[in-house]
């Protein structure tokens, strides 16, 4: 048996229900597509309270940061006027942000929405006298605006189209190298992020930016990418900034809060430096074996050290955090003297001056502090004898066996070449401590080290052939080694830095 068909009266409630649902969906679509303008005032990693503003809307991005907006306007003109008031209150980074429903869009996207409406008439753009480029030049307003729209989905805003068209198109067409960075900043303030980045890319490619312009450009790229929530691009921009100027310090309160947060995570440390040093050097002589000519003379008398000096150049490579390797080339000179006597009949004073080329190499282990960085050093050195000259004076008495008369005699010599009787090379173990202080690209250090000599500096085989000293003055050297205490001041210039982002 067939079911009876529904009559027209039975269908009416169903038709009314469908009509109601379609109308509600259309209204909801209209509401969700409505174009509004808000003023973006700040972006931060942590949620904060914005003082000085009553009407604040907070939107959390997918990356977890918080964006703060104030006001809600249906026309760009109203929003721009409110933005000016906020800037006068100290919100220097405030700019107009465009929303379609709950979605933030750029002014360029708004233009695309306007241009796709086939029902709107084509009109000439209104006057944009209030819009100027960064150099103060008025922007030409002869550009024809594409079709605008008037329907229930969003409201037409001529001022938004005019401002965007003039700022974006004319700046991109007419910006030149001398004002390019400032023009890009004008695009940033207008919320035209992609156009700002495109203009900066053009400048890096075609313009020979000065160092300051490069700094400003990378700062601007970082600010733009913070707004776009592109963290890797922010970090890359800050790394490039610090490679140009490793001593860059952002002004407090001049940028978004996230700028300072990301900036603090970029670590900069000196990698390669070179400098000069100078300071006193005091030898410490240690006798290994005693030789004698007269049994009655005490040839074990100590070697008395005379202070000398050390100066040279060095290179330092910080190959690891808090650890560096230093290699130097220095000139070192010092002296010693001896006094030998036998009763009241023999007095000899001997003095020798030695000159060396020294090549030390050692590691520095730093303890990082805020300003002054202490460190320990450990390594070794290799020394080559350049010159060794001596002088001596002898006083002795002689008594005539027949008459008993005592005669006094004096004798001496200077400029005696002792290099043939010395070891030409010797090595040392080096350790010590110091501290350094950095001012921009300069490192100032004070350091004390102790070099522990490892071998005898005298040549025993050659010493016995030194007949002039042995037979004329009855002098011979002992087998000795030299330790060296040095204190030096150094000034270094940093040639290269390591710039690295941390997690």
XYZ file of C-alpha atoms in Angstrom:
503
model
C 0.000 0.000 0.000
C 1.428 3.416 -1.007
C 1.982 6.116 1.577
C -0.005 9.262 0.888
C 2.024 12.148 -0.463
C 2.444 15.178 1.745
C 0.176 17.991 0.721
C 1.365 21.572 0.336
C 0.250 22.577 3.812
C 2.267 19.783 5.337
C 5.400 20.906 3.439
C 5.146 24.539 4.619
C 6.729 24.111 8.078
C 9.650 22.231 6.501
C 10.192 24.997 3.921
C 10.090 27.693 6.639
C 12.634 25.771 8.732
C 15.076 25.482 5.804
C 14.654 29.187 5.013
C 15.380 30.093 8.640
C 18.518 27.936 8.743
C 19.830 29.413 5.474
C 19.211 32.955 6.719
C 21.013 32.256 9.983
C 23.993 30.753 8.143
C 24.157 33.779 5.832
C 24.026 36.157 8.778
C 26.748 34.230 10.556
C 28.871 34.288 7.383
C 28.328 38.023 7.109
C 29.390 38.515 10.691
C 32.450 36.304 10.310
C 33.539 38.138 7.141
C 33.186 41.655 8.555
C 36.294 43.838 8.077
C 37.457 45.727 11.165
C 40.615 47.644 12.061
C 42.412 47.398 15.402
C 45.603 48.982 16.700
C 48.368 46.511 17.524
C 50.401 47.902 20.432
C 52.643 45.089 21.664
C 53.811 41.467 21.303
C 55.257 39.499 24.228
C 56.113 35.955 25.230
C 54.374 36.245 28.605
C 50.897 37.608 29.196
C 51.009 41.111 30.654
C 48.829 44.003 31.723
C 49.074 47.009 29.409
C 48.952 50.125 31.539
C 47.417 53.304 30.158
C 44.818 51.543 27.982
C 41.312 50.477 28.928
C 40.218 48.769 25.717
C 42.739 45.946 25.210
C 42.187 42.662 23.346
C 44.705 39.827 23.746
C 45.197 37.146 21.076
C 47.513 34.197 21.628
C 49.343 32.976 18.526
C 50.105 29.378 17.586
C 53.695 29.926 18.705
C 52.502 30.857 22.198
C 53.218 34.604 22.148
C 50.613 37.219 23.070
C 49.559 40.064 20.770
C 47.784 43.079 22.269
C 45.277 45.206 20.340
C 43.335 48.313 21.274
C 40.171 49.706 19.727
C 37.898 48.380 16.975
C 37.006 50.525 13.952
C 35.102 50.040 10.713
C 37.213 52.568 8.761
C 40.941 52.858 8.372
C 40.766 56.622 8.889
C 39.304 56.250 12.366
C 41.882 53.595 13.225
C 44.759 55.753 11.931
C 43.643 58.696 14.051
C 43.484 56.486 17.126
C 46.935 55.080 16.305
C 48.350 58.621 16.314
C 46.888 59.190 19.779
C 48.490 55.978 21.053
C 51.887 56.948 19.643
C 51.646 60.280 21.462
C 51.090 58.289 24.673
C 54.356 56.405 24.182
C 53.260 53.333 22.201
C 55.870 53.954 19.494
C 55.406 50.565 17.773
C 51.619 50.927 17.385
C 50.222 50.316 13.914
C 46.898 49.537 12.244
C 46.070 45.830 11.903
C 43.300 44.607 9.638
C 40.929 41.759 10.613
C 38.416 39.783 8.596
C 36.213 38.364 11.280
C 38.604 36.868 13.807
C 41.475 36.452 11.347
C 44.251 39.037 11.108
C 45.053 39.988 7.500
C 47.403 42.502 5.921
C 46.209 45.663 4.218
C 47.377 44.077 0.963
C 45.007 41.157 1.585
C 42.250 43.680 2.212
C 42.971 45.210 -1.187
C 42.664 41.795 -2.817
C 39.263 41.319 -1.188
C 38.177 44.700 -2.499
C 39.483 44.055 -6.002
C 37.628 40.739 -6.352
C 34.181 42.329 -5.921
C 32.681 42.635 -9.414
C 29.739 44.825 -8.361
C 31.688 47.806 -7.023
C 32.352 50.773 -9.368
C 35.882 51.817 -10.270
C 36.833 55.126 -8.700
C 39.925 57.289 -8.597
C 41.759 57.102 -5.291
C 40.971 59.867 -2.867
C 43.582 62.382 -1.840
C 46.410 61.003 0.330
C 47.924 64.309 1.407
C 48.434 63.033 4.934
C 50.696 60.210 3.692
C 54.385 60.933 3.228
C 57.476 58.858 2.607
C 60.200 58.519 5.229
C 62.162 61.407 3.710
C 59.192 63.776 4.041
C 58.241 63.678 0.334
C 54.446 63.548 -0.248
C 53.272 60.337 -1.868
C 51.653 60.760 -5.288
C 47.947 59.895 -5.205
C 47.342 59.344 -8.904
C 47.068 55.576 -8.647
C 43.706 54.184 -9.715
C 42.098 52.118 -7.011
C 40.638 48.777 -8.053
C 36.985 47.973 -7.630
C 35.774 48.412 -4.077
C 32.833 46.564 -2.605
C 29.639 47.435 -0.832
C 27.685 44.489 0.471
C 26.730 42.882 3.724
C 29.940 40.873 4.062
C 32.214 43.858 4.809
C 32.271 47.637 4.677
C 34.208 49.604 2.047
C 36.987 51.817 3.469
C 38.467 54.147 0.868
C 41.148 55.583 3.189
C 42.591 52.140 3.903
C 42.915 51.368 0.191
C 44.363 54.783 -0.600
C 46.960 54.718 2.168
C 48.051 51.188 1.419
C 48.187 51.742 -2.333
C 50.320 54.851 -2.003
C 52.640 53.679 0.747
C 53.243 50.217 -0.598
C 53.247 50.659 -4.372
C 54.909 54.077 -4.569
C 57.578 53.277 -1.967
C 58.438 50.016 -3.721
C 58.635 51.840 -7.073
C 60.424 55.011 -6.017
C 62.573 54.051 -3.008
C 66.284 54.579 -3.619
C 69.333 53.309 -1.785
C 69.924 56.419 0.394
C 66.458 56.154 1.963
C 65.696 52.478 1.433
C 65.998 51.362 5.069
C 63.817 54.237 6.266
C 61.276 53.512 3.560
C 61.215 49.867 4.640
C 60.547 51.028 8.183
C 57.593 53.061 6.905
C 56.193 49.867 5.360
C 56.722 48.074 8.672
C 54.815 50.771 10.540
C 52.025 50.418 7.982
C 51.781 46.675 8.668
C 53.019 45.776 5.156
C 55.427 43.107 6.357
C 55.989 41.176 3.144
C 56.626 44.382 1.205
C 59.028 45.545 3.909
C 61.030 42.334 3.649
C 61.017 42.508 -0.153
C 62.388 46.048 -0.058
C 65.131 45.059 2.392
C 66.086 42.107 0.179
C 66.378 44.490 -2.733
C 68.596 46.791 -0.673
C 70.955 44.001 0.401
C 71.275 42.934 -3.224
C 71.564 46.280 -5.020
C 72.718 48.847 -2.446
C 76.129 49.144 -0.866
C 74.813 49.604 2.649
C 77.046 51.237 5.212
C 77.686 49.355 8.430
C 75.045 51.410 10.248
C 72.493 50.807 7.478
C 73.161 47.072 7.646
C 72.582 47.145 11.392
C 69.299 49.026 10.989
C 68.195 46.670 8.209
C 68.782 43.512 10.264
C 67.093 45.066 13.290
C 64.095 45.830 11.105
C 64.019 42.285 9.714
C 63.995 40.957 13.261
C 61.109 43.245 14.225
C 59.096 42.238 11.158
C 59.576 38.526 11.761
C 58.601 38.924 15.409
C 55.282 40.307 14.183
C 55.002 37.398 11.748
C 55.841 34.909 14.532
C 58.724 33.460 12.501
C 61.171 32.642 15.274
C 63.936 31.082 13.100
C 63.977 34.180 10.876
C 64.164 36.426 13.951
C 67.159 34.478 15.250
C 68.852 34.538 11.853
C 68.422 38.314 11.602
C 69.887 38.857 15.087
C 72.839 36.569 14.325
C 73.588 38.538 11.155
C 73.236 41.781 13.121
C 75.759 40.671 15.737
C 78.188 39.438 13.114
C 78.243 42.958 11.710
C 78.535 44.571 15.130
C 79.346 42.104 17.941
C 79.127 44.959 20.444
C 75.578 45.965 19.496
C 73.329 46.741 22.458
C 69.622 47.434 21.823
C 68.256 50.576 23.436
C 66.014 49.812 26.364
C 62.328 50.134 25.535
C 62.898 50.826 21.832
C 61.668 47.452 20.491
C 59.156 44.717 21.212
C 59.696 42.779 24.394
C 60.334 39.623 22.388
C 63.196 41.391 20.620
C 65.119 41.576 23.893
C 64.203 38.005 24.775
C 65.510 36.612 21.477
C 68.510 38.940 21.565
C 69.569 37.626 24.982
C 69.718 34.105 23.544
C 72.366 35.025 20.960
C 75.783 34.513 22.505
C 78.826 36.411 21.284
C 82.391 35.677 22.334
C 85.827 36.592 20.986
C 87.233 33.848 18.777
C 90.557 35.151 17.440
C 92.628 38.027 18.779
C 96.168 39.363 18.518
C 98.102 41.769 20.685
C 101.320 42.876 22.331
C 102.663 42.416 25.847
C 105.525 43.618 28.024
C 106.709 43.268 31.588
C 109.569 42.449 33.945
C 111.276 39.058 33.998
C 113.159 37.686 36.998
C 115.339 34.572 36.567
C 115.742 31.989 39.310
C 118.993 29.983 39.018
C 119.245 26.483 40.468
C 122.661 24.794 40.687
C 122.749 21.221 39.417
C 126.489 20.549 39.802
C 129.446 22.552 41.154
C 132.822 22.901 39.373
C 135.961 24.468 40.847
C 139.466 25.672 39.936
C 140.877 26.371 43.423
C 139.956 24.021 46.216
C 140.173 26.899 48.653
C 137.565 29.003 46.777
C 133.860 28.397 47.434
C 132.564 27.914 43.902
C 129.136 26.913 45.231
C 128.321 30.559 45.946
C 124.812 31.322 44.685
C 123.868 32.929 41.406
C 122.225 36.235 42.228
C 119.404 37.110 39.816
C 119.169 40.518 38.207
C 115.742 41.498 36.815
C 115.285 41.775 33.079
C 112.388 42.300 30.714
C 110.180 40.491 28.258
C 108.111 41.872 25.373
C 106.483 40.375 22.323
C 103.373 39.644 20.269
C 100.790 36.898 20.630
C 97.778 35.272 18.993
C 94.906 33.755 20.929
C 92.244 31.347 19.642
C 89.214 30.635 21.837
C 88.432 27.245 20.331
C 86.068 26.286 23.164
C 83.883 28.131 25.606
C 86.103 29.354 28.475
C 89.205 27.698 26.972
C 91.667 29.291 24.557
C 95.111 28.529 23.196
C 97.775 31.239 23.050
C 100.992 31.290 21.072
C 103.528 34.098 21.400
C 106.881 35.264 20.098
C 108.909 37.243 22.617
C 112.291 38.747 23.314
C 113.595 38.059 26.810
C 116.708 39.329 28.548
C 117.987 38.924 32.112
C 121.269 38.729 34.003
C 123.016 37.191 36.991
C 126.154 37.856 38.997
C 128.474 35.878 41.274
C 131.007 36.776 43.927
C 133.931 34.399 44.636
C 136.600 34.893 47.280
C 139.447 33.132 49.049
C 140.296 34.635 52.401
C 141.742 38.095 51.923
C 143.817 37.364 48.846
C 141.242 36.647 46.080
C 138.054 38.541 45.209
C 136.218 38.053 41.899
C 132.945 39.632 40.751
C 131.326 38.149 37.650
C 128.238 39.360 35.732
C 126.585 37.876 32.655
C 123.702 39.124 30.497
C 121.692 36.637 28.409
C 119.295 37.349 25.524
C 116.718 34.838 24.224
C 113.990 34.436 21.625
C 111.160 32.613 23.385
C 108.119 30.904 21.856
C 105.548 29.980 24.525
C 102.315 28.098 23.839
C 99.725 27.519 26.520
C 96.068 27.023 27.330
C 93.930 29.548 29.196
C 91.107 28.328 31.409
C 88.645 31.148 32.095
C 86.181 31.676 34.915
C 83.442 33.826 33.437
C 82.392 36.820 35.499
C 80.400 39.929 34.644
C 83.280 42.274 33.898
C 86.699 40.893 34.906
C 87.437 37.318 33.844
C 90.148 35.494 35.832
C 91.994 32.575 34.251
C 94.724 29.989 34.781
C 97.341 29.073 32.213
C 99.295 25.880 31.559
C 101.702 25.039 28.753
C 105.334 25.239 27.779
C 107.960 27.352 26.053
C 110.941 26.946 23.765
C 113.895 29.358 24.017
C 116.834 30.045 21.719
C 119.923 31.870 22.959
C 120.713 34.982 20.919
C 123.622 36.477 22.785
C 125.494 36.087 26.061
C 128.091 38.627 27.192
C 129.997 38.809 30.470
C 132.207 41.175 32.423
C 134.347 40.573 35.513
C 136.771 42.232 37.892
C 139.482 40.519 39.948
C 141.355 41.748 43.003
C 144.104 39.663 44.537
C 147.225 40.038 46.681
C 150.665 38.462 46.330
C 153.398 38.304 49.012
C 157.081 38.194 48.005
C 158.690 35.141 49.573
C 162.028 36.881 50.198
C 161.014 40.376 51.262
C 157.564 39.601 52.631
C 156.152 42.587 50.799
C 152.466 42.239 49.877
C 151.408 43.592 46.497
C 147.786 44.205 45.421
C 146.723 43.595 41.844
C 143.510 44.310 39.946
C 142.404 42.908 36.630
C 139.197 42.774 34.612
C 137.517 42.267 31.265
C 134.227 43.182 29.585
C 132.281 42.181 26.466
C 133.322 38.567 26.876
C 131.396 36.377 24.442
C 130.018 33.453 26.421
C 127.606 32.093 23.806
C 129.977 29.292 22.662
C 129.958 27.965 26.214
C 126.188 27.987 26.697
C 123.423 25.662 25.513
C 121.685 27.349 22.591
C 118.215 25.863 23.235
C 116.249 25.026 26.314
C 112.622 24.198 27.166
C 110.367 25.076 30.081
C 107.047 24.108 31.597
C 104.774 27.108 32.008
C 101.928 27.831 34.412
C 100.366 30.916 35.941
C 97.261 33.041 36.380
C 95.815 36.319 35.201
C 92.661 38.285 34.533
C 91.239 40.076 31.499
C 88.831 42.924 30.902
C 87.092 43.629 27.599
C 86.177 47.060 26.240
C 84.416 46.657 22.883
C 87.007 45.086 20.529
C 89.940 45.368 22.939
C 91.078 42.945 25.636
C 93.258 44.187 28.485
C 95.045 41.567 30.582
C 97.430 41.291 33.515
C 99.243 37.988 33.968
C 101.909 36.384 36.141
C 103.590 33.146 35.069
C 106.329 30.820 36.237
C 108.489 28.961 33.708
C 110.106 25.834 35.124
C 113.378 25.185 33.271
C 113.997 21.588 32.254
C 117.697 21.476 31.354
C 121.158 22.859 32.123
C 121.903 26.090 30.252
C 125.688 25.669 30.548
C 127.681 23.521 28.121
C 130.005 21.466 30.359
C 132.075 20.088 27.491
C 132.800 23.554 26.137
C 133.206 25.132 29.587
C 136.521 23.388 30.282
C 137.958 24.863 27.071
C 137.303 28.426 28.228
C 140.995 28.915 29.034
C 140.890 32.724 29.309
C 138.556 32.624 32.298
C 140.012 29.517 33.893
C 143.745 30.382 33.737
C 143.660 34.169 33.846
C 140.873 34.717 36.374
C 140.415 31.254 37.918
C 136.695 31.333 37.102
C 134.399 28.528 35.981
C 130.580 28.242 35.872
C 128.496 25.562 37.502
C 125.834 23.464 35.816
C 122.612 25.427 36.365
C 119.084 25.601 35.075
C 116.908 28.715 34.892
C 113.359 29.208 36.071
C 111.715 32.467 35.056
C 109.078 34.562 36.804
C 107.331 37.073 34.532
C 104.609 39.641 35.092
C 103.191 41.253 31.995
C 100.501 43.594 30.781
C 98.917 42.907 27.397
C 96.564 44.651 25.007
C 94.806 42.610 22.318
C 92.500 43.468 19.431
C 89.709 41.006 18.631
C 89.922 40.019 14.967
C 86.936 37.680 14.825
C 83.941 36.728 16.961
C 81.824 33.636 17.262
C 78.099 34.423 17.138
C 75.873 31.524 18.118
C 72.231 31.144 19.089
C 71.370 29.156 22.183
C 68.252 27.214 23.035
